[in-house]
Coordinates of C-alpha atoms and ligand atoms in Angstrom, one line a residue:
F16 CA -128.1 -83.0 25.8
E17 CA -124.9 -84.9 25.5
F18 CA -123.8 -88.2 27.0
G19 CA -120.1 -88.5 27.5
T20 CA -118.4 -91.0 29.6
L21 CA -115.2 -89.1 30.2
A22 CA -113.2 -86.0 29.0
P23 CA -112.5 -86.1 25.2
K24 CA -108.8 -86.3 25.7
V25 CA -109.1 -90.0 26.4
F26 CA -109.2 -92.3 23.3
I27 CA -112.7 -92.0 21.9
L28 CA -113.8 -94.6 19.4
E29 CA -117.0 -93.1 17.9
I30 CA -119.7 -90.6 18.4
Y31 CA -123.2 -92.0 18.2
L32 CA -126.2 -90.0 17.1
L33 CA -129.3 -90.8 19.1
F34 CA -132.4 -90.9 16.8
I35 CA -135.8 -91.0 18.3
P36 CA -138.0 -93.4 16.4
I37 CA -141.2 -91.4 17.1
L38 CA -139.9 -88.4 15.1
G39 CA -137.0 -89.9 13.1
R40 CA -134.8 -87.0 14.5
V41 CA -131.5 -86.8 16.3
I42 CA -132.1 -85.7 19.9
A43 CA -128.7 -86.3 21.4
T44 CA -125.1 -87.4 20.7
F45 CA -123.0 -89.5 22.9
L46 CA -119.4 -90.6 23.0
C47 CA -118.6 -94.3 23.0
S48 CA -116.4 -95.7 25.7
G49 CA -113.0 -96.8 24.5
E50 CA -110.6 -99.3 26.1
K51 CA -109.5 -96.8 28.7
E52 CA -113.0 -95.9 29.8
V53 CA -114.0 -99.6 29.9
D54 CA -111.0 -100.3 32.1
L55 CA -112.0 -97.4 34.4
A56 CA -115.5 -98.7 34.7
V57 CA -114.3 -102.2 35.5
Q58 CA -111.8 -100.9 38.1
S59 CA -114.4 -98.9 39.9
A60 CA -116.8 -101.9 39.8
K61 CA -113.9 -104.0 41.3
A62 CA -113.5 -101.5 44.1
A63 CA -117.2 -101.5 44.8
F64 CA -117.3 -105.3 44.7
K65 CA -114.8 -105.5 47.6
I66 CA -117.3 -103.6 49.8
W67 CA -120.5 -105.3 48.4
R68 CA -119.3 -108.9 48.7
K69 CA -118.8 -108.5 52.5
K70 CA -122.4 -107.4 53.0
S71 CA -124.8 -109.9 54.4
G72 CA -127.7 -111.1 52.2
M73 CA -130.1 -109.1 54.4
E74 CA -128.1 -105.9 53.8
R75 CA -128.1 -106.4 50.1
S76 CA -131.8 -107.3 50.1
R77 CA -132.7 -104.0 51.9
I78 CA -130.9 -102.0 49.2
L79 CA -132.4 -103.9 46.3
L80 CA -135.9 -103.4 47.9
E81 CA -135.2 -99.7 48.2
A82 CA -134.2 -99.6 44.5
A83 CA -137.4 -101.5 43.6
R84 CA -139.4 -98.9 45.5
I85 CA -137.8 -96.0 43.7
I86 CA -138.4 -97.7 40.3
R87 CA -142.1 -98.0 41.3
E88 CA -142.2 -94.4 42.4
R89 CA -140.6 -93.2 39.1
K90 CA -142.4 -95.7 36.9
D91 CA -144.2 -93.2 34.7
E92 CA -141.0 -91.1 34.1
I93 CA -138.9 -94.2 33.3
A94 CA -141.6 -95.6 31.0
T95 CA -141.8 -92.2 29.2
V96 CA -138.0 -92.2 28.6
E97 CA -138.2 -95.8 27.4
T98 CA -140.9 -94.9 24.9
I99 CA -139.1 -91.9 23.6
N100 CA -136.0 -93.9 23.1
N101 CA -137.4 -97.3 21.9
G102 CA -140.7 -96.3 20.3
K103 CA -142.8 -98.9 22.2
S104 CA -146.2 -97.6 23.5
V105 CA -146.0 -96.0 26.9
F106 CA -148.8 -98.4 28.0
E107 CA -146.5 -101.3 27.3
A108 CA -143.4 -99.6 28.6
R109 CA -145.1 -99.3 32.0
L110 CA -145.5 -103.1 32.0
D111 CA -141.8 -103.5 31.3
I112 CA -141.0 -101.3 34.2
D113 CA -143.3 -103.4 36.4
T114 CA -141.4 -106.6 35.5
S115 CA -138.2 -104.7 36.3
W116 CA -139.0 -103.7 39.9
Q117 CA -140.6 -107.1 40.4
C118 CA -137.3 -108.7 39.4
L119 CA -135.4 -106.6 42.0
E120 CA -138.0 -107.5 44.7
Y121 CA -137.7 -111.2 43.7
Y122 CA -134.0 -111.4 44.1
A123 CA -134.0 -109.2 47.2
G124 CA -136.3 -111.9 48.6
L125 CA -133.7 -114.6 47.8
A126 CA -130.6 -112.7 48.8
A127 CA -130.8 -113.6 52.5
S128 CA -131.4 -117.3 52.0
M129 CA -128.5 -117.9 49.6
G130 CA -125.9 -120.2 51.2
G131 CA -124.1 -123.5 51.1
E132 CA -124.6 -126.8 52.9
H133 CA -122.9 -128.7 55.7
V134 CA -121.9 -132.3 55.1
Q135 CA -120.8 -134.7 57.9
L136 CA -117.7 -136.8 57.1
P137 CA -116.1 -139.8 58.9
G138 CA -114.4 -139.3 62.3
G139 CA -116.1 -136.1 63.2
S140 CA -114.6 -134.3 60.2
F141 CA -117.0 -132.3 58.0
G142 CA -117.2 -130.2 54.9
Y143 CA -119.3 -127.2 54.0
T144 CA -119.9 -125.1 50.9
R145 CA -120.0 -121.4 50.5
R146 CA -122.0 -119.8 47.7
E147 CA -119.7 -116.9 46.6
P148 CA -120.1 -114.2 44.0
L149 CA -118.1 -114.2 40.8
G150 CA -116.8 -110.7 40.8
V151 CA -117.3 -108.0 38.2
C152 CA -120.0 -109.3 35.7
V153 CA -120.7 -107.7 32.4
G154 CA -124.2 -107.2 31.0
I155 CA -124.7 -106.4 27.3
G156 CA -128.2 -105.5 26.2
A157 CA -130.4 -105.4 23.1
W158 CA -132.5 -102.4 22.2
N159 CA -136.0 -103.9 22.5
Y160 CA -136.3 -104.0 26.3
P161 CA -133.5 -101.7 27.5
F162 CA -134.5 -101.0 31.1
Q163 CA -136.0 -104.5 31.7
I164 CA -132.9 -106.3 30.3
A165 CA -130.6 -104.2 32.5
S166 CA -132.8 -105.0 35.5
W167 CA -133.1 -108.7 34.7
K168 CA -129.3 -109.0 34.6
S169 CA -128.3 -106.7 37.4
A170 CA -130.8 -107.8 40.0
P171 CA -129.6 -111.4 40.4
A172 CA -126.0 -110.3 39.9
L173 CA -126.1 -107.8 42.7
A174 CA -128.2 -110.0 45.0
C175 CA -125.4 -112.6 44.7
G176 CA -122.8 -110.1 45.8
N177 CA -121.4 -109.2 42.3
A178 CA -120.7 -105.9 40.7
M179 CA -121.9 -105.2 37.1
V180 CA -120.7 -103.1 34.2
F181 CA -123.6 -102.8 31.7
K182 CA -123.5 -101.7 28.1
P183 CA -126.9 -100.9 26.6
S184 CA -127.5 -100.9 22.9
P185 CA -126.3 -97.7 21.2
F186 CA -129.8 -97.3 19.9
T187 CA -131.3 -97.1 23.4
P188 CA -128.6 -95.7 25.7
V189 CA -130.7 -93.6 28.0
S190 CA -133.0 -95.6 30.4
T191 CA -130.1 -97.7 31.8
L192 CA -128.6 -94.5 33.2
L193 CA -131.8 -94.0 35.2
L194 CA -131.3 -97.5 36.7
A195 CA -127.7 -96.6 37.6
E196 CA -129.0 -93.4 39.3
I197 CA -131.6 -95.4 41.2
Y198 CA -129.2 -98.1 42.5
T199 CA -126.9 -95.3 43.7
E200 CA -129.8 -93.5 45.4
A201 CA -130.8 -96.8 47.0
G202 CA -127.4 -97.1 48.6
V203 CA -125.2 -99.5 46.5
P204 CA -121.5 -98.6 46.8
P205 CA -120.4 -96.1 44.0
G206 CA -119.3 -98.0 40.9
L207 CA -121.2 -101.2 41.8
F208 CA -123.5 -100.8 38.8
N209 CA -121.6 -98.9 36.0
V210 CA -122.9 -98.0 32.6
V211 CA -120.6 -97.7 29.6
Q212 CA -121.9 -96.6 26.2
G213 CA -121.0 -97.8 22.7
G214 CA -121.4 -100.5 20.1
A215 CA -119.5 -103.6 19.1
A216 CA -116.0 -102.3 19.9
T217 CA -117.0 -101.3 23.5
G218 CA -118.7 -104.6 23.9
Q219 CA -115.5 -106.4 22.8
F220 CA -113.3 -104.5 25.3
L221 CA -115.7 -105.6 28.1
C222 CA -115.7 -109.2 27.1
Q223 CA -111.9 -109.3 26.8
H224 CA -111.1 -107.5 30.0
R225 CA -109.1 -109.7 32.4
D226 CA -110.9 -108.5 35.5
V227 CA -114.3 -109.4 34.1
A228 CA -115.6 -112.7 35.6
K229 CA -118.7 -113.3 33.5
V230 CA -120.6 -112.0 30.5
S231 CA -124.4 -112.0 30.3
F232 CA -125.5 -111.1 26.8
T233 CA -128.9 -110.4 25.2
G234 CA -129.0 -109.9 21.4
S235 CA -128.7 -111.7 18.1
V236 CA -127.3 -115.2 17.4
P237 CA -124.4 -113.9 15.2
T238 CA -123.3 -111.5 18.0
G239 CA -123.8 -114.2 20.6
K240 CA -121.4 -116.4 18.8
K241 CA -118.7 -113.7 18.8
I242 CA -119.2 -113.0 22.5
M243 CA -118.9 -116.7 23.3
E244 CA -115.7 -116.8 21.3
L245 CA -114.2 -113.8 23.0
A246 CA -115.2 -115.0 26.5
S247 CA -113.7 -118.4 25.8
K248 CA -110.3 -116.8 25.5
G249 CA -110.5 -115.8 29.2
V250 CA -112.5 -118.9 30.1
K251 CA -115.3 -116.7 31.3
P252 CA -118.8 -118.2 31.7
V253 CA -121.4 -116.7 29.5
T254 CA -125.2 -116.4 29.5
L255 CA -126.6 -116.0 26.0
E256 CA -130.2 -114.8 25.6
L257 CA -130.5 -114.9 21.8
G258 CA -133.1 -114.7 19.0
G259 CA -135.9 -117.0 18.1
K260 CA -138.5 -118.1 15.5
S261 CA -141.0 -119.6 17.9
P262 CA -144.0 -121.7 17.0
L263 CA -147.5 -121.1 18.3
I264 CA -149.8 -124.1 17.8
I265 CA -153.5 -123.6 17.7
F266 CA -155.6 -126.8 17.9
S267 CA -159.1 -126.8 16.7
D268 CA -160.6 -127.6 20.2
C269 CA -159.2 -124.3 21.6
D270 CA -161.1 -121.4 22.9
I271 CA -160.8 -119.5 19.7
E272 CA -161.2 -116.0 21.2
N273 CA -158.4 -116.7 23.6
A274 CA -156.3 -118.2 20.9
V275 CA -156.7 -115.0 18.8
R276 CA -155.7 -112.8 21.8
G277 CA -152.8 -115.1 22.4
A278 CA -151.6 -114.8 18.8
M279 CA -151.8 -111.0 19.0
M280 CA -149.8 -111.1 22.2
A281 CA -147.3 -113.5 20.6
N282 CA -146.7 -111.2 17.6
F283 CA -147.4 -107.5 18.1
L284 CA -145.9 -106.4 21.5
T285 CA -143.2 -103.8 21.0
Q286 CA -143.9 -103.6 17.3
G287 CA -143.1 -107.3 17.0
E288 CA -139.5 -106.7 18.1
V289 CA -139.6 -109.4 20.8
C290 CA -137.2 -112.3 20.9
C291 CA -139.7 -114.9 22.1
N292 CA -142.5 -114.0 19.7
G293 CA -144.5 -116.9 18.3
T294 CA -144.3 -115.8 14.7
R295 CA -144.9 -119.2 13.2
V296 CA -148.6 -119.6 13.9
F297 CA -149.7 -123.2 13.1
V298 CA -153.5 -123.4 12.9
Q299 CA -155.4 -126.7 12.6
R300 CA -157.1 -126.8 9.3
E301 CA -160.7 -127.1 10.6
I302 CA -160.5 -123.6 12.2
L303 CA -158.0 -122.0 9.8
D304 CA -160.5 -119.7 8.1
K305 CA -162.3 -118.6 11.3
F306 CA -159.1 -118.0 13.2
T307 CA -157.5 -116.1 10.3
E308 CA -160.5 -113.9 9.7
E309 CA -160.6 -112.9 13.4
V310 CA -156.8 -112.3 13.7
V311 CA -156.9 -110.1 10.6
K312 CA -159.9 -108.2 12.0
Q313 CA -158.1 -107.6 15.4
T314 CA -154.8 -106.7 13.7
K315 CA -156.5 -104.0 11.6
K316 CA -157.8 -102.4 14.8
I317 CA -154.4 -101.9 16.4
K318 CA -153.9 -98.2 17.0
I319 CA -150.6 -97.1 15.4
G320 CA -149.2 -93.6 16.2
D321 CA -147.5 -91.5 18.8
P322 CA -146.6 -94.1 21.4
L323 CA -146.8 -91.5 24.2
E324 CA -150.5 -91.3 23.7
E325 CA -152.4 -93.4 26.2
D326 CA -154.5 -95.4 23.6
T327 CA -151.7 -96.1 21.1
R328 CA -150.8 -99.8 21.0
M329 CA -148.1 -99.7 18.3
G330 CA -145.4 -97.2 17.9
P331 CA -142.5 -96.9 15.4
L332 CA -139.8 -99.5 14.8
I333 CA -136.4 -98.8 16.2
N334 CA -134.8 -97.2 13.2
R335 CA -135.1 -96.7 9.5
S336 CA -132.8 -99.5 8.4
H337 CA -134.6 -102.0 10.6
L338 CA -137.9 -100.8 9.1
Q339 CA -136.6 -101.3 5.6
H340 CA -135.3 -104.8 6.7
V341 CA -138.7 -105.8 8.0
L342 CA -140.5 -104.5 4.8
G343 CA -138.0 -106.4 2.8
F344 CA -139.0 -109.7 4.4
I345 CA -142.7 -108.9 3.5
E346 CA -141.7 -108.3 -0.1
Q347 CA -139.7 -111.5 -0.2
A348 CA -142.7 -113.4 1.4
K349 CA -144.9 -112.1 -1.5
N350 CA -142.4 -113.2 -4.0
E351 CA -142.2 -116.7 -2.4
G352 CA -146.0 -117.1 -2.6
A353 CA -147.3 -115.9 0.8
K354 CA -150.4 -113.7 0.8
V355 CA -150.6 -110.4 2.6
L356 CA -153.9 -110.6 4.5
C357 CA -153.4 -107.1 6.1
G358 CA -150.8 -104.5 6.7
G359 CA -147.1 -104.7 5.8
D360 CA -146.9 -101.1 4.5
L361 CA -145.1 -98.0 5.5
C362 CA -147.4 -95.9 7.7
V363 CA -147.5 -92.2 7.9
P364 CA -149.6 -91.2 11.0
E365 CA -152.0 -88.3 10.6
D366 CA -150.1 -86.1 13.1
P367 CA -147.7 -84.2 10.8
K368 CA -145.0 -84.2 13.5
L369 CA -144.7 -88.0 13.2
K370 CA -144.2 -87.9 9.4
D371 CA -140.5 -88.9 9.6
G372 CA -141.0 -91.7 12.2
Y373 CA -140.4 -95.3 11.4
Y374 CA -144.0 -96.6 11.4
M375 CA -145.5 -99.6 9.5
T376 CA -148.8 -101.4 9.6
P377 CA -148.8 -104.8 11.4
C378 CA -148.9 -107.6 8.9
V379 CA -150.6 -111.0 8.8
L380 CA -149.3 -113.4 6.1
G381 CA -151.4 -116.3 4.9
N382 CA -150.7 -119.2 2.7
C383 CA -147.3 -119.6 4.3
K384 CA -145.2 -122.7 3.8
D385 CA -142.3 -124.1 6.0
G386 CA -139.6 -123.3 3.5
M387 CA -140.4 -119.6 3.0
T388 CA -137.9 -117.1 4.3
C389 CA -140.6 -115.4 6.4
V390 CA -141.2 -118.7 8.2
K391 CA -137.5 -119.6 8.7
E392 CA -135.8 -116.4 9.7
E393 CA -136.3 -114.1 12.6
I394 CA -137.9 -110.9 11.2
F395 CA -138.1 -109.0 14.5
G396 CA -141.0 -106.9 13.4
P397 CA -144.8 -106.9 13.3
V398 CA -145.2 -109.8 10.9
M399 CA -147.3 -112.9 11.7
S400 CA -147.0 -116.0 9.4
I401 CA -150.0 -118.3 9.5
L402 CA -149.5 -122.0 8.5
S403 CA -152.0 -124.8 8.5
F404 CA -151.6 -128.3 9.9
D405 CA -153.6 -131.5 10.2
T406 CA -152.2 -133.7 13.0
E407 CA -150.4 -133.4 16.3
A408 CA -147.4 -135.5 15.2
E409 CA -147.1 -133.5 12.0
V410 CA -147.2 -130.1 13.7
L411 CA -144.6 -131.1 16.4
E412 CA -142.2 -132.2 13.7
R413 CA -142.6 -128.9 11.8
A414 CA -142.6 -126.8 14.9
N415 CA -139.2 -128.3 16.0
D416 CA -137.7 -128.0 12.5
T417 CA -135.6 -124.9 13.3
N418 CA -132.2 -124.1 14.8
F419 CA -133.8 -121.7 17.3
G420 CA -135.5 -122.9 20.5
L421 CA -136.4 -119.9 22.6
A422 CA -140.2 -120.2 23.1
A423 CA -143.3 -122.1 22.0
G424 CA -147.0 -122.0 22.7
V425 CA -150.0 -124.2 22.5
F426 CA -153.8 -123.5 22.6
T427 CA -156.1 -126.4 23.3
R428 CA -158.8 -127.4 25.8
D429 CA -157.4 -130.9 26.0
I430 CA -155.2 -130.8 29.1
Q431 CA -153.4 -134.1 28.3
R432 CA -152.6 -133.0 24.8
A433 CA -151.3 -129.7 26.1
H434 CA -148.8 -131.3 28.4
R435 CA -147.9 -134.0 25.9
V436 CA -147.1 -131.4 23.2
V437 CA -145.0 -129.1 25.4
A438 CA -143.0 -132.1 26.6
E439 CA -142.0 -132.6 23.0
L440 CA -141.4 -129.0 22.0
Q441 CA -137.7 -128.0 21.8
A442 CA -138.0 -124.6 23.5
G443 CA -136.8 -123.2 26.7
V444 CA -140.1 -121.4 27.5
C445 CA -143.5 -122.9 26.7
Y446 CA -146.9 -121.4 27.2
I447 CA -150.1 -123.3 27.5
N448 CA -153.2 -121.2 26.6
N449 CA -151.4 -117.8 26.8
Y450 CA -148.3 -116.2 25.3
N451 CA -145.6 -113.7 26.2
V452 CA -146.3 -113.3 29.9
S453 CA -143.2 -112.9 31.9
P454 CA -143.5 -113.7 35.6
V455 CA -140.1 -113.1 37.1
E456 CA -140.4 -116.1 39.4
L457 CA -140.0 -118.4 36.3
P458 CA -136.7 -119.0 34.5
F459 CA -136.4 -117.5 30.9
G460 CA -134.0 -118.7 28.3
G461 CA -133.5 -120.7 25.2
Y462 CA -132.7 -124.2 23.8
K463 CA -130.5 -124.8 20.7
M464 CA -129.2 -121.6 19.0
S465 CA -131.4 -119.4 21.1
G466 CA -128.8 -119.6 23.8
F467 CA -128.1 -121.0 27.2
G468 CA -128.2 -120.0 30.8
R469 CA -131.3 -118.5 32.3
E470 CA -132.6 -115.2 33.5
N471 CA -135.2 -114.9 36.3
G472 CA -136.3 -117.6 38.7
R473 CA -134.3 -119.2 41.5
V474 CA -131.9 -121.0 39.0
T475 CA -130.3 -117.8 37.9
I476 CA -128.5 -117.6 41.3
E477 CA -126.4 -120.5 39.9
Y478 CA -125.3 -118.4 36.9
Y479 CA -124.1 -115.5 39.1
S480 CA -122.4 -117.4 41.9
Q481 CA -119.8 -120.1 42.4
L482 CA -119.5 -122.8 45.1
K483 CA -116.5 -123.1 47.3
T484 CA -116.0 -126.4 49.1
I485 CA -114.3 -126.4 52.4
C486 CA -113.0 -129.7 53.8
V487 CA -112.3 -129.7 57.6
E488 CA -110.2 -132.4 59.3
M489 CA -111.0 -132.9 63.0
G490 CA -108.4 -135.7 63.5
D491 CA -104.8 -136.3 62.5
V492 CA -103.5 -136.4 59.0
E493 CA -103.2 -140.0 57.6
S494 CA -100.5 -139.6 55.1
V495 CA -99.8 -142.3 52.5
F496 CA -96.1 -141.3 52.5
Ligands
NAD27 N1 -133.4 -114.1 24.3 C1 -133.7 -112.9 24.8 O1 -133.9 -112.8 26.0 C2 -133.6 -111.7 23.9 C3 -134.2 -110.5 24.4 C4 -134.2 -109.4 23.5 C5 -133.6 -109.5 22.3 N2 -133.1 -110.6 21.8 C6 -132.5 -110.7 20.5 O2 -131.7 -109.6 20.2 C7 -131.7 -109.3 18.8 C8 -132.0 -107.9 18.6 O3 -131.2 -107.0 19.3 P1 -129.9 -106.3 18.7 O4 -130.2 -105.9 17.3 O5 -129.6 -105.2 19.7 O6 -128.8 -107.4 18.8 P2 -127.3 -107.3 18.4 O7 -126.7 -108.6 18.6 O8 -127.0 -106.5 17.2 O9 -126.7 -106.3 19.6 C9 -126.9 -106.6 21.0 C10 -125.8 -105.9 21.8 O10 -124.5 -106.4 21.5 C11 -123.6 -105.4 21.2 N3 -122.6 -105.9 20.3 C12 -122.7 -106.0 18.9 N4 -121.6 -106.6 18.4 C13 -120.8 -106.9 19.5 C14 -119.6 -107.6 19.6 N5 -118.9 -108.0 18.6 N6 -119.1 -107.8 20.9 C15 -119.8 -107.3 22.0 N7 -120.9 -106.7 21.9 C16 -121.5 -106.5 20.7 C17 -124.5 -104.3 20.7 O11 -123.9 -103.0 20.7 C18 -125.8 -104.4 21.6 O12 -125.5 -103.8 22.8 C19 -132.8 -110.2 18.2 O13 -132.1 -111.3 17.6 C20 -133.6 -110.7 19.4 O14 -134.2 -111.9 19.3 C21 -133.1 -111.8 22.6
LIG28 O1 -137.3 -109.8 23.7 C1 -137.4 -110.8 24.4 C2 -138.1 -111.0 25.7 C3 -137.5 -110.3 26.7 C4 -138.0 -109.3 27.4 N1 -137.0 -108.9 28.3 C5 -136.0 -109.7 28.1 N2 -136.3 -110.5 27.2

């Protein structure tokens, strides 16, 4: 099948080949949106915005709830599409779809209660504020959670009365189209949630467009910087959800079985291609050997293969060049003195149809030191680096010694230590005795170079709306002139 935005007579930048990671084969081609198509998408979103912004919160809420219901009803189908496109196990993809409809439900619940405040002023005068939408917002997504990222951006945007033009990653262009279809079926005005396809050039057209009021971006730090620069030219607010190299601190008094499960969750979901992964696993020296042995044992048990099979827990990486990039980090780690305790190799599953897919075995690296490349840089693959530590003060210093600040985790039975440590961690999301759970009621976002702004939670309303102040005079004007 072919994805084309408009007839080929309009200016087309590029044609993308859509590879599926499971088989390493092209299954589709699609045309990228050029400047003209981006403008058409923005103009149709603008027209839809005029209708949508006039609806009451309750009316918007009902439509979002209906969209959430349809997502739930079509969960298996959407998860299958996500798996075919991204490579993550269908088991996990279903969890992503759950946090997608939950996000729509959450903001549907908030839509009706959004409002301003009334303030009494002297002499019977008063003021009030209106919480108003921004207009046409742009969402630009990464390839690791395509449907979920589009849902996490569009749900609060639409709940606040905005329209959205969304550009998925060119590696995962498909599932967002299902979201657009679902919003339409649920009753949003045509054009309110538009999808354009393409890579960097299409993204740039979106960020520069004069009728775009805000850009919400999920992706790497280098691209985030470019987006911020582009948006600054139009003084557009941006939300940046960027990469990370998060620490996970395991104290010797922890429940070790839970800590091992937590470390697995922190490193191997979606083939390790997760922004908030706790890839720097600091283990207190007393339990280093026991913890390492158990983590290696569990990692070796992960079933790799066709992600559409129910019991598979790790599928292929997103594409061949990313696979080579991740394997390159492991090679470099070895050269720098790390020890491969398991995995880190190309993997050819037994099923002959999978022979060209982008599979590798999940890797645990021991003997890691703070200065090593595998410990400093985001690998974005199934590679856990284990480091040892002795004291709380030492581990805090080392955990914070990074330009990233997306997430962090701590495992301990000492409740006071747990809260003392998270208070010192320089990260936007901290987990105590768990890792990589994503309740949509809680804000998600980074400190330092991992970005700013938040997704999910009540606070995100602030990032998709603006306050208008109205000052009402009930007496005569007292002029100074
Ligand atoms: N913090 C989060 O919530 C979060 C979530 C998922 C992924 N990520 C991060 O995303 C990265 C992996 O994703 P990726 O490889 O797709 O990132 P990327 O930065 O290469 O691309 C992200 C998106 O930006 C677009 N893009 C690229 N150049 C652009 C430009 N100059 N102008 C406008 N748009 C442009 C891409 O087409 C894609 O849609 C990792 O660093 C990961 O940590 C962060
Ligand atoms: O990849 C990072 C975590 C996440 C999941 N959905 C949006 N962000």
